[in-house]
Coordinates of C-alpha atoms in Angstrom, one line a residue:
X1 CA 6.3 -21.8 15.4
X2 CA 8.0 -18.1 15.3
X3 CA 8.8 -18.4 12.2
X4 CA 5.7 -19.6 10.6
X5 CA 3.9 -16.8 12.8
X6 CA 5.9 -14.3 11.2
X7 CA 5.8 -15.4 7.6
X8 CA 1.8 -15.4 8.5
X9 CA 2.0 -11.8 9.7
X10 CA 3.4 -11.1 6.9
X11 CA 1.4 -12.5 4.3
X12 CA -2.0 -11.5 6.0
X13 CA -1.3 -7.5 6.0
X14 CA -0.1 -7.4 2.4
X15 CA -2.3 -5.2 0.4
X16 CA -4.5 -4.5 4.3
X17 CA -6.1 -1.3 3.7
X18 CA -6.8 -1.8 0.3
X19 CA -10.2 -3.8 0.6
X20 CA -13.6 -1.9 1.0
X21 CA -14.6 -1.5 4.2
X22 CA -17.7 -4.4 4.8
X23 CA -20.8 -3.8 6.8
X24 CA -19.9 -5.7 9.9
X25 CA -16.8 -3.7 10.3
X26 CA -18.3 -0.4 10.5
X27 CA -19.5 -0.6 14.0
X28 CA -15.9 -1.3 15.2
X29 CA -14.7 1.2 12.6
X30 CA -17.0 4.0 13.4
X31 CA -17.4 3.0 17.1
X32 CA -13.8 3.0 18.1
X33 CA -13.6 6.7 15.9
X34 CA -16.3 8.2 18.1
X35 CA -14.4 7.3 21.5
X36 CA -11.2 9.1 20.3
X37 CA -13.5 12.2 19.4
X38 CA -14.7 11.6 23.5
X39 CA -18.3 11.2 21.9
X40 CA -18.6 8.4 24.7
X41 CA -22.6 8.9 24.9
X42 CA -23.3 8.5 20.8
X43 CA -21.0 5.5 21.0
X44 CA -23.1 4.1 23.7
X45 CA -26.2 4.9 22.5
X46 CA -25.5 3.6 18.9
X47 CA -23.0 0.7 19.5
X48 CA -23.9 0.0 23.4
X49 CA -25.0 -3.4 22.5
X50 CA -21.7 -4.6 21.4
X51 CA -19.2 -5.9 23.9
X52 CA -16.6 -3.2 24.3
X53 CA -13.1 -4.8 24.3
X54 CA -12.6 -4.9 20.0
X55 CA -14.0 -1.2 20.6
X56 CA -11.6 -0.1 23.2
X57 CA -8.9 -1.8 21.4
X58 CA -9.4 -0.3 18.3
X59 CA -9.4 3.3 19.5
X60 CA -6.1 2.8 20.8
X61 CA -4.9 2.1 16.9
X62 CA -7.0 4.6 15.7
X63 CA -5.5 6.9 18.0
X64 CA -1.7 6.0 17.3
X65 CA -2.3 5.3 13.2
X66 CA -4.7 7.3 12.5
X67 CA -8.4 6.9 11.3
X68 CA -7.7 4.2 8.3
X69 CA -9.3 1.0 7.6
X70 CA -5.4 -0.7 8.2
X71 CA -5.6 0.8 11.7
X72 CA -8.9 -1.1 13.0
X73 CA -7.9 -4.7 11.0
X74 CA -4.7 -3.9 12.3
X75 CA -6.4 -5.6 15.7
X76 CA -8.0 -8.7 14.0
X77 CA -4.2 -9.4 12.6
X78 CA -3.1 -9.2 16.2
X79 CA -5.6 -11.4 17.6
X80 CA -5.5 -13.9 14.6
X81 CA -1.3 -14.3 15.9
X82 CA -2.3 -14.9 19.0
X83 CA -5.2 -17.4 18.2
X84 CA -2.6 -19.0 16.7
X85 CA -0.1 -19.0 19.4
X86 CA -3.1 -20.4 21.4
X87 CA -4.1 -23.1 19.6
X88 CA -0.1 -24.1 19.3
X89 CA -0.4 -24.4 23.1
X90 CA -3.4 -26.1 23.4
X91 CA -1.9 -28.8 21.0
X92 CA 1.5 -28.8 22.6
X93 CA 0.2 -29.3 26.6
X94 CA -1.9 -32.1 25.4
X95 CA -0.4 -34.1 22.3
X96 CA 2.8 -32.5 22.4
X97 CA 4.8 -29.8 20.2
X98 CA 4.7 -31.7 16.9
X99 CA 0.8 -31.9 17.1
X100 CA 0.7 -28.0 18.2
X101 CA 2.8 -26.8 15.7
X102 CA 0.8 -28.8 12.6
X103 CA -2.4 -27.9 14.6
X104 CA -1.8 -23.8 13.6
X105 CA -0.2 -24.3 10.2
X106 CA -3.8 -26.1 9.4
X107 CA -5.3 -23.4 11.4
X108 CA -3.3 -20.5 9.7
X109 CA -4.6 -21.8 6.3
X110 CA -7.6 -22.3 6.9
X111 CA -9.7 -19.8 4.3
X112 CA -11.6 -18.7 6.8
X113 CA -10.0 -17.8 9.3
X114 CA -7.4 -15.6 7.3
X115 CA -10.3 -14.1 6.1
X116 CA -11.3 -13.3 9.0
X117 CA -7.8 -11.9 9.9
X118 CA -8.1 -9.2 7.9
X119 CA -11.3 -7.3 8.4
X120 CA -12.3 -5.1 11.5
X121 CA -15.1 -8.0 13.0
X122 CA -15.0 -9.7 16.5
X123 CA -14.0 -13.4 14.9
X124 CA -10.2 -13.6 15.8
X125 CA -10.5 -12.4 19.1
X126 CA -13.5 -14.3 19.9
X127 CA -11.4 -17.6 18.5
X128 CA -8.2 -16.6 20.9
X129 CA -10.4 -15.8 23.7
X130 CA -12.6 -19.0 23.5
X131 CA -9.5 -21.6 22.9
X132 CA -7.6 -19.3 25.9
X133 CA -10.3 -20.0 28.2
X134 CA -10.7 -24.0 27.4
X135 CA -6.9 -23.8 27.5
X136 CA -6.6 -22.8 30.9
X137 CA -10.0 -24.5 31.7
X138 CA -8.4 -27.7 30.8
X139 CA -5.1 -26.8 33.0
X140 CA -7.4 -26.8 36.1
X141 CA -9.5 -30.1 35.6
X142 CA -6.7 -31.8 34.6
X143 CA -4.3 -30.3 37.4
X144 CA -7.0 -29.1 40.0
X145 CA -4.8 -26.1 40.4
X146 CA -6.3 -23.2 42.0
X147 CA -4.5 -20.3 40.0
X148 CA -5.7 -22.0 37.1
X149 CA -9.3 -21.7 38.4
X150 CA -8.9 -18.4 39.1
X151 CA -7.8 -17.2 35.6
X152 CA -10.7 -18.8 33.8
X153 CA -13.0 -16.6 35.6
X154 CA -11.1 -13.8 34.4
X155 CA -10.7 -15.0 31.4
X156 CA -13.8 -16.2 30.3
X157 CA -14.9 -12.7 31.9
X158 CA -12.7 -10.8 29.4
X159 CA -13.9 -13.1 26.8
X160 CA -17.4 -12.2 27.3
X161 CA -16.9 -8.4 27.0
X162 CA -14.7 -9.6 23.6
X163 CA -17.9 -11.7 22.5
X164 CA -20.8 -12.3 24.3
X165 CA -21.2 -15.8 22.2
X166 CA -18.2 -17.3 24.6
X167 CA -20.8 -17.6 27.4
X168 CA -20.8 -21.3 25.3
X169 CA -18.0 -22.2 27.0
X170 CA -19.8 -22.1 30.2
X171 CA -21.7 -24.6 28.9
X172 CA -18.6 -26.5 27.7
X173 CA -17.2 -26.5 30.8
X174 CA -20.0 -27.9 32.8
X175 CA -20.7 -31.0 30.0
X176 CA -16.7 -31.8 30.7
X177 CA -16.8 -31.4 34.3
X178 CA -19.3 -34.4 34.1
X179 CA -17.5 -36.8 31.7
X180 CA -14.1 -36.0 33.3
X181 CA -14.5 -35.0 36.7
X182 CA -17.4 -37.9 38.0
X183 CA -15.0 -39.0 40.8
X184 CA -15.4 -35.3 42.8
X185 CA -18.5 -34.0 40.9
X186 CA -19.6 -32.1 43.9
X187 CA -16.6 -29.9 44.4
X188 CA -15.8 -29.4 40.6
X189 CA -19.1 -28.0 40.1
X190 CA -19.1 -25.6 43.2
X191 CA -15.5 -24.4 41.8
X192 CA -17.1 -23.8 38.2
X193 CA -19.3 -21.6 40.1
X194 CA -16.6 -19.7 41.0
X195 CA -15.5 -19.0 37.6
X196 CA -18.7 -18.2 36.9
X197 CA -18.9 -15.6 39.6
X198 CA -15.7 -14.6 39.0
X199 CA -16.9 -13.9 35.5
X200 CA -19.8 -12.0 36.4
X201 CA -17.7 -9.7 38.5
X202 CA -15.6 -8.7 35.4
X203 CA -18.8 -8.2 33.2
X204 CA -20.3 -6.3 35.9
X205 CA -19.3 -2.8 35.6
X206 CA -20.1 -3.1 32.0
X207 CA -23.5 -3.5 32.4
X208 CA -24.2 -1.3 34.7
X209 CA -22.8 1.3 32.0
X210 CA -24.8 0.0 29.4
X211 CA -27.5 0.6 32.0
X212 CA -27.0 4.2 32.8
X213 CA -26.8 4.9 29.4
X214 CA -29.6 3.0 28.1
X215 CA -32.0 2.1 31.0
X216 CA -33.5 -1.5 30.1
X217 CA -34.2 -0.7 26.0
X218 CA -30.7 -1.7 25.1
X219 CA -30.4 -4.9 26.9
X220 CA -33.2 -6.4 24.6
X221 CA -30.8 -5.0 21.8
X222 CA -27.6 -7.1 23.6
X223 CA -30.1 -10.4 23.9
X224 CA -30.5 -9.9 20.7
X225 CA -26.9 -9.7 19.7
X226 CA -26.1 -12.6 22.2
X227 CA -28.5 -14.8 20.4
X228 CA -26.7 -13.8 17.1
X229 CA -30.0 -12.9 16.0
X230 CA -33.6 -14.4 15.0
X231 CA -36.0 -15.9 12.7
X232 CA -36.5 -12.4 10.6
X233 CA -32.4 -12.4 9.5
X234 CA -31.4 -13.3 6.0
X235 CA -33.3 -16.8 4.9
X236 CA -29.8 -18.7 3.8
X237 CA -29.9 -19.9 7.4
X238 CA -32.7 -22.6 6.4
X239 CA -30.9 -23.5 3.3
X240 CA -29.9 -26.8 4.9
X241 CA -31.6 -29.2 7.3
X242 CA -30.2 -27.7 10.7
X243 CA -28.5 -31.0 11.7
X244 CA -26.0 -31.1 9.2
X245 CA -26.5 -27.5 8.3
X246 CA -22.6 -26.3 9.5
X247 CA -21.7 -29.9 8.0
X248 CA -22.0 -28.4 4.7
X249 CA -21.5 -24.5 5.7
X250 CA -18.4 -24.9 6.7
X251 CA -16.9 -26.3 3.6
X252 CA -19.5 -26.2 0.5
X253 CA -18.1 -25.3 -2.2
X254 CA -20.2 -22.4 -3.3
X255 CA -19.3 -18.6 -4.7
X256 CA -15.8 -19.7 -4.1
X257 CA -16.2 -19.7 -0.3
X258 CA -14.5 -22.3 1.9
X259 CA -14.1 -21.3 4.9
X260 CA -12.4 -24.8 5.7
X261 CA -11.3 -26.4 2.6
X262 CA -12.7 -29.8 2.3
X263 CA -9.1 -31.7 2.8
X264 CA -8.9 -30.3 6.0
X265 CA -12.5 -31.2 7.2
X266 CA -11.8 -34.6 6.5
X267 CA -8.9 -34.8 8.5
X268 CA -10.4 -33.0 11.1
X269 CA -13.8 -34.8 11.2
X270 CA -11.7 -37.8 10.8
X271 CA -9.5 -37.2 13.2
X272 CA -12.8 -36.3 15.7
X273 CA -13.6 -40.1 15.3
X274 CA -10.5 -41.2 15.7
X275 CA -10.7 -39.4 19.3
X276 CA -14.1 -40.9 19.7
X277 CA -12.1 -44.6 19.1
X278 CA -9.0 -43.6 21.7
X279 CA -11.2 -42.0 24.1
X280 CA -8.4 -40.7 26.0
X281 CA -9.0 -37.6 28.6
X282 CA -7.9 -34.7 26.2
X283 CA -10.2 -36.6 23.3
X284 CA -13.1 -36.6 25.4
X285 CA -12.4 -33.1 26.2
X286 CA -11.8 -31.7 23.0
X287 CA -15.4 -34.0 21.6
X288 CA -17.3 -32.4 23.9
X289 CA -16.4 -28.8 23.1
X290 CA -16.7 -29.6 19.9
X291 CA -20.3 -31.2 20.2
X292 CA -21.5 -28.3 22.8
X293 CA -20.5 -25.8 20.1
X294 CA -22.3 -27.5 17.5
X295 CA -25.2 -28.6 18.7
X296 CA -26.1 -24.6 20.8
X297 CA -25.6 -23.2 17.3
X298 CA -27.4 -25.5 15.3
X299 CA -29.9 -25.4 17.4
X300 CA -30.7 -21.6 17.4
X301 CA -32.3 -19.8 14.4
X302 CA -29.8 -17.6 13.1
X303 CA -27.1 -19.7 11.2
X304 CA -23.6 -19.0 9.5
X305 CA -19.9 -20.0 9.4
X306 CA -19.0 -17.2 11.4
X307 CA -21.0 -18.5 14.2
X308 CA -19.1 -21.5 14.6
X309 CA -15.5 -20.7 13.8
X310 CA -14.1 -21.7 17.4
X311 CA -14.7 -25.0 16.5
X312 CA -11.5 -23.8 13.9
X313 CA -8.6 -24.6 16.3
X314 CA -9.9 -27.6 17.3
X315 CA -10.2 -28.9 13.9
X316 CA -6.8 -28.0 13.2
X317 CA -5.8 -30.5 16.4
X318 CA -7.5 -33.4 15.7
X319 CA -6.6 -33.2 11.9
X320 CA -2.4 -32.7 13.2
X321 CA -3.2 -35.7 16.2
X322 CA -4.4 -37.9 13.1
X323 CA -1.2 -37.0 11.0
X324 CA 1.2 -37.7 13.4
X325 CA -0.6 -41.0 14.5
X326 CA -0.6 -42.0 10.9
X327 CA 3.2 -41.0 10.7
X328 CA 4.0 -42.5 13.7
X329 CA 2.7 -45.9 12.8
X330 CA 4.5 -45.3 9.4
X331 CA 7.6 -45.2 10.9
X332 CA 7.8 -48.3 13.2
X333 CA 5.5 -50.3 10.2
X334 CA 7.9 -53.4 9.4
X335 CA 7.4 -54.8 5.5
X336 CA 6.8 -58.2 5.3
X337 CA 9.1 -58.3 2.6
X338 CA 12.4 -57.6 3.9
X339 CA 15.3 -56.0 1.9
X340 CA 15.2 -53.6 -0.7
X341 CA 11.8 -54.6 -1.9
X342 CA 10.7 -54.2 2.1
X343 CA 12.0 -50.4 1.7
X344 CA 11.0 -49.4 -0.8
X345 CA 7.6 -50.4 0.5
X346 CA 7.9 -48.2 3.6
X347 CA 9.2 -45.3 1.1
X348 CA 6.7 -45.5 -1.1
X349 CA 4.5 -45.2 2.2
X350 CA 5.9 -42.4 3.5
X351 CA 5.9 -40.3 0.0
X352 CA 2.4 -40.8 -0.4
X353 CA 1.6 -40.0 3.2
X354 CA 3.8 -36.3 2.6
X355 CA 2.2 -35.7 -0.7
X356 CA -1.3 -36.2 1.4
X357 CA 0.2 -33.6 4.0
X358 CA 1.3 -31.3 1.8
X359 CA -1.3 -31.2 -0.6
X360 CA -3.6 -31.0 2.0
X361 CA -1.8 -27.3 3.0
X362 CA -1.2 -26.4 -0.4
X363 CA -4.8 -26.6 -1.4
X364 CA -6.0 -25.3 1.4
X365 CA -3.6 -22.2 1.0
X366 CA -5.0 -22.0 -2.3
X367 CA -8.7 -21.5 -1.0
X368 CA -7.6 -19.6 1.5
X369 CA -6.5 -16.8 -1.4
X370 CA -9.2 -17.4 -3.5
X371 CA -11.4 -16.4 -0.4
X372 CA -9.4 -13.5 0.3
X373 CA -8.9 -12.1 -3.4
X374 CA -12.5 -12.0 -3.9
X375 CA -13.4 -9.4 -1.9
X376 CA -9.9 -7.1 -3.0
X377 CA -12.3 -4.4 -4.6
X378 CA -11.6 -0.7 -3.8
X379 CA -14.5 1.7 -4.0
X380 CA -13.5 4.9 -3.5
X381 CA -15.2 5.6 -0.5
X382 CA -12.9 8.1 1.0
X383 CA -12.2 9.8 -2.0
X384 CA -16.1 10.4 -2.6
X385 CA -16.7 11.9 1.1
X386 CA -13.8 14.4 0.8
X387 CA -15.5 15.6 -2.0
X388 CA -18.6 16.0 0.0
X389 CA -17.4 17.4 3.0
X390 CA -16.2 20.4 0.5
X391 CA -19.3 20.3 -1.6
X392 CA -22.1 20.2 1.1
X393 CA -23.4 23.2 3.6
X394 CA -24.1 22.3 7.0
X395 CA -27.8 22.4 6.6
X396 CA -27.1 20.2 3.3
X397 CA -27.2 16.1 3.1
X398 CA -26.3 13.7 0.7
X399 CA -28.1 9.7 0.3
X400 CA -26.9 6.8 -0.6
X401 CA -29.2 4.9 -3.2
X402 CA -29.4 1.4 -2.1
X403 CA -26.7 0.2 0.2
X404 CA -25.6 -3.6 0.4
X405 CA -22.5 -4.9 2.2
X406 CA -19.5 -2.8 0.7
X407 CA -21.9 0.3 0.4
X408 CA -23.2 2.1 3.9
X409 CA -23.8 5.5 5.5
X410 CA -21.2 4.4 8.3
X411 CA -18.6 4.1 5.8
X412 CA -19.2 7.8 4.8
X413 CA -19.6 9.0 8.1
X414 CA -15.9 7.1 8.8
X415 CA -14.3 9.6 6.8
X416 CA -16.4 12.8 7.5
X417 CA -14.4 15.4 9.3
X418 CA -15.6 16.0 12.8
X419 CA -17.3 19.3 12.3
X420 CA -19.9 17.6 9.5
X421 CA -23.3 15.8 11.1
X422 CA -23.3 12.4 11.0
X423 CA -27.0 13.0 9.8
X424 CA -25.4 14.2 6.5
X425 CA -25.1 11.3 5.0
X426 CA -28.0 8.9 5.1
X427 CA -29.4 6.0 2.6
X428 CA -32.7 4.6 1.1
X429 CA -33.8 1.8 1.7
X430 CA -32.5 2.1 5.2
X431 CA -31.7 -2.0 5.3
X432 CA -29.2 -3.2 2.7
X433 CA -30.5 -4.4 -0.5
X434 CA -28.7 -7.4 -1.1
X435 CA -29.7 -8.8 2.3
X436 CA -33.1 -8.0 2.8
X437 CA -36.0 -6.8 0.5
X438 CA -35.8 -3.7 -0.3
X439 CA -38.9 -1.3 -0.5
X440 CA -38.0 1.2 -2.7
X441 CA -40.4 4.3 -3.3
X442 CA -39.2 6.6 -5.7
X443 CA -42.4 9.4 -4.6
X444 CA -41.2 8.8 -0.9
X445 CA -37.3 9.1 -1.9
X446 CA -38.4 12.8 -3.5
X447 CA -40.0 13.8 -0.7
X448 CA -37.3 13.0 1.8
X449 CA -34.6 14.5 -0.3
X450 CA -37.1 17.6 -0.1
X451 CA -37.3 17.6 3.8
X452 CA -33.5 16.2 4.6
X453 CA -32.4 19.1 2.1
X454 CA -30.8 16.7 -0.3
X455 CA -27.9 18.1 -2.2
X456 CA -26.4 14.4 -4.1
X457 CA -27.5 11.4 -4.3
X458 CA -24.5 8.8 -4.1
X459 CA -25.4 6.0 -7.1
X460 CA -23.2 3.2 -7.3
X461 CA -21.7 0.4 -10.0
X462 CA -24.0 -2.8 -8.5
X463 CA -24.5 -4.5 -11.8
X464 CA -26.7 -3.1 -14.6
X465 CA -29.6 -6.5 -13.5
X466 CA -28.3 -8.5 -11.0
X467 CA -31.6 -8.6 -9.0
X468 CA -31.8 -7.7 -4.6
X469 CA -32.3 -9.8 -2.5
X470 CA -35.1 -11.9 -2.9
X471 CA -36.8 -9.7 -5.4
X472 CA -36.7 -8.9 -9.3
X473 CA -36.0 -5.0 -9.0
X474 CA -32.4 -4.5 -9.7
X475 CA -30.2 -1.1 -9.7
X476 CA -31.2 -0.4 -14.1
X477 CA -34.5 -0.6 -12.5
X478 CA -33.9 2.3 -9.8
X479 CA -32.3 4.4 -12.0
X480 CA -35.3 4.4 -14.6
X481 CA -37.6 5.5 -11.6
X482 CA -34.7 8.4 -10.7
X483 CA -34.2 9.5 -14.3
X484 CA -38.4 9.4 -15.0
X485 CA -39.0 12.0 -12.1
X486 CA -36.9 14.2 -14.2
X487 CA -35.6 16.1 -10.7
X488 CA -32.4 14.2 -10.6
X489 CA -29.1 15.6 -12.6
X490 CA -26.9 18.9 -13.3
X491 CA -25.1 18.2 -16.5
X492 CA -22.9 21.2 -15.1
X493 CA -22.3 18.9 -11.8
X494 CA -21.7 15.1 -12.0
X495 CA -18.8 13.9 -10.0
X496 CA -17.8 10.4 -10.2
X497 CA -14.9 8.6 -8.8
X498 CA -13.3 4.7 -9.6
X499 CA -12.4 3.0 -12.3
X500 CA -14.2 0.5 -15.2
X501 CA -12.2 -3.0 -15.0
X502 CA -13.8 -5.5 -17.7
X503 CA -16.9 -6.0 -16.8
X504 CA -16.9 -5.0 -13.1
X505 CA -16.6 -1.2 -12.2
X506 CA -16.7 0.1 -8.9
X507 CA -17.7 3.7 -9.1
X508 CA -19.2 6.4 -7.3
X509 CA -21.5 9.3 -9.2
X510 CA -23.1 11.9 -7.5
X511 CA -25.9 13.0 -9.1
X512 CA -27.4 16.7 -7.9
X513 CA -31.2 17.0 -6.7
X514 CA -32.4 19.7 -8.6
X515 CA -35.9 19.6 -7.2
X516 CA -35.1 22.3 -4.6
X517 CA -32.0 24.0 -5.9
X518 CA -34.4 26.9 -5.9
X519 CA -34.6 26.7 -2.5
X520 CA -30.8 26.1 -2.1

């Protein structure tokens, strides 16, 4: 299990830093910048409505590293190694070491979750925190031990200030306490209050902050967040009938995105069944964590993989509890042909059965890259904003022209030195375009770069007509509008920065606002 977690280490922080920065990662990014820099009220009165662990934690690396992109993914690597280590123990207490061990190496290569891994986002320590919790949950109903009672109030507590989606395994808890627990139903459910309170206790004090920062406005930001949105977010959440909708999310094979490669869902779902079949009390367990998972976000109206990725580990088990079952019967089957003939039976068994194994990791592995490799793009982000923060007075700004996921004002402000504004650097549309519909105005774009004092706009390489989201206007389009207002462009002062690969460039050009260089 070492071993394998330090070949993992190693292979998920090669090449770390080199990915742009996404959208999600910025308020981690950003968030955990402005708490080394003490700016403890904007942090809580822009990012307040996270949960502050990932935050706290990736100040701390900021502050030792540095302000770099490896610094805050440097966390999500940490947690994704101890996800691991969790899942290997949840295996090993209840199947045994074999089972853990098979149950991480499935886990590990999952695409997904090595994704994951590597970008600044709440996903890995959510995973360890949840899996830790029904870990140590599952020590107490099993063992009725009072220590173990005790730490999953804390740790479900910690949990929620690393997520606030884990409050699920409240839920969890309670559905097991009434499949395994029937015989003192009473007692178990006054202790799981206890957790509960116990819980509340450690999520306390953060509330109360959020509250003296914020007053009531911000807790209808955190429901918001804890309900990982609403009706009004992107409309790929009703792309599938909600029952099987994570059925298919989690391993359709579209835009080269598995996030569990189909293999390994049907070992795991087939594994689930065979748990259904044995019914023993760590199968009824695990079933109804995964089912309570399920079922809460299928139900709700926001949908994506990301959502759901706790149900990872437990995949990983009941796919490495089928395996060994299988191998276990392989090796006490008896031939009914005896002799040579009978053994060569049982070998030709048993190489089919490690072909399926290994095939099963190989390909898997090979998702797992593809996933990852996708999203290797650098846009020189940081190179663009140095140029900036020499290039723009302090009463002058610069806007972004149609952000989408790898494109944001954040991701600007991330590498501003602390004496610029973060008001600086801005963007129009304020929502990204590939995401939601964008309503672009060129006549209301001129007259903001008039009153924000507009010095650059910051254009990007999206793709000459690849269309926003759910719209025909596309970037050649924007740039028609730009060029026709004939207040956009200094042949004497162009900037750009990237490269052209093939047919894919990722570049930056900042084109000067001449409309009030008379001003200027």
């Amino acid at each position: 299990m070492l071993v394998f977690l330090v070949v993992y280490g190693f292979f998920v922080t090669l090449n770390l830093g080199y990915m742009s920065v996404q959208w999600d990662e910025m308020p981690h990014l950003l968030g955990g910048l402005l708490l080394t820099r003490g700016q403890t009220n904007l942090y809580m009165t822009t990012y307040g409505y996270y949960p502050p662990l990932f935050d706290l934690i990736t100040t701390g690396f900021l502050q030792v590293l540095g302000a770099t992109a490896i610094a805050g993914r440097l966390v999500s690597v940490i947690f994704s190694l101890l996800a691991l280590w969790t899942a290997f123990e949840l295996g090993n207490r209840m199947y045994g070491p074999k089972i853990g061990l098979v149950a991480s190496v499935l886990l590990g290569v999952m695409p997904g979750f090595l994704w994951l891994s590597r970008i600044t986002m709440l996903e890995t320590i959510l995973i360890f925190f949840f899996t830790l919790t029904m870990l140590v949950f599952y020590e107490w109903i099993t063992k009725n031990s009072n220590k173990a009672l005790i730490f999953s109030g804390l740790i479900l507590g910690v949990g929620i200030l690393a997520k606030y989606q884990i409050l699920v395994a409240a839920i969890a808890m309670a559905v097991s306490i009434l499949l395994l627990a029937r015989k003192r139903l009473k007692i178990s459910l006054i202790k799981l209050l206890i957790i509960l309170v116990i819980a509340f206790l450690v999520i306390a004090p953060w509330f109360l902050m959020v509250y003296q920062f914020n007053g009531m406005t911000k807790f209808q930001t955190v429901g918001y967040v804890v309900q990982v949105g609403g009706e009004n977010r992107p409309s790929y959440s009703n792309r599938f009938f909600y029952p099987v909708f994570y059925f298919i999310e989690m391993t359709w094979p579209y835009a080269a995105v598995h996030p569990v490669s189909l293999p390994i869902m049907i070992l795991g779902f087939s594994g689930l069944v065979f748990f259904a079949y044995r019914r023993k009390r760590e199968d009824i367990f695990l079933l109804t964590w995964f089912a309570v998972v399920f079922a809460f976000f299928s139900v709700i109206p926001d949908k994506q993989w990301r959502y759901v990725d706790v149900l990872f580990p437990l995949l990983g088990i009941s796919a490495a509890a089928l395996l060994i079952f299988l191998y276990g019967r392989l090796r006490s089957w008896k031939p009914k042909r005896l002799g040579i003939a009978g053994e060569r039976q049982k070998k030709l068994a048993a190489l089919v059965f490690i072909v399926i194994a290994v095939s099963t990791i190989a390909y898997s592995t090979y998702d797992a890259y593809n996933m990852t490799a996708r999203d290797e793009i650098h846009i020189p982000i940081q190179e663009a904003t140095t140029y900036l923060a020499g290039h723009l007075d302090q009463n002058q700004s610069a806007v972004i022209i149609c952000a989408f996921n790898l494109l944001d004002q954040d991701m600007f402000r991330f590498y501003m030195p602390s004496n610029m504004s973060q008001d600086q650097i801005w963007q129009y549309p304020y929502l990204p375009v590939d995401a939601y519909t964008p309503n672009f105005n060129i006549t209301e774009l001129v007259n903001l770069c008039y009153q924000r004092n507009v010095k650059y706009i910051i254009l990007f390489d999206f793709g000459p007509h690849q269309p926003f989201f759910n719209t025909t206007l596309d970037y050649t389009q924007v740039e028609t509008m730009i060029y026709n207002t004939h207040m956009f462009g200094d042949p004497k002062d162009q900037p750009f920065f990237g490269s052209f690969y093939g047919n894919y460039g990722y570049r930056l050009f900042l084109v000067r606002f001449v409309g009030n260089q008379t001003q200027t």
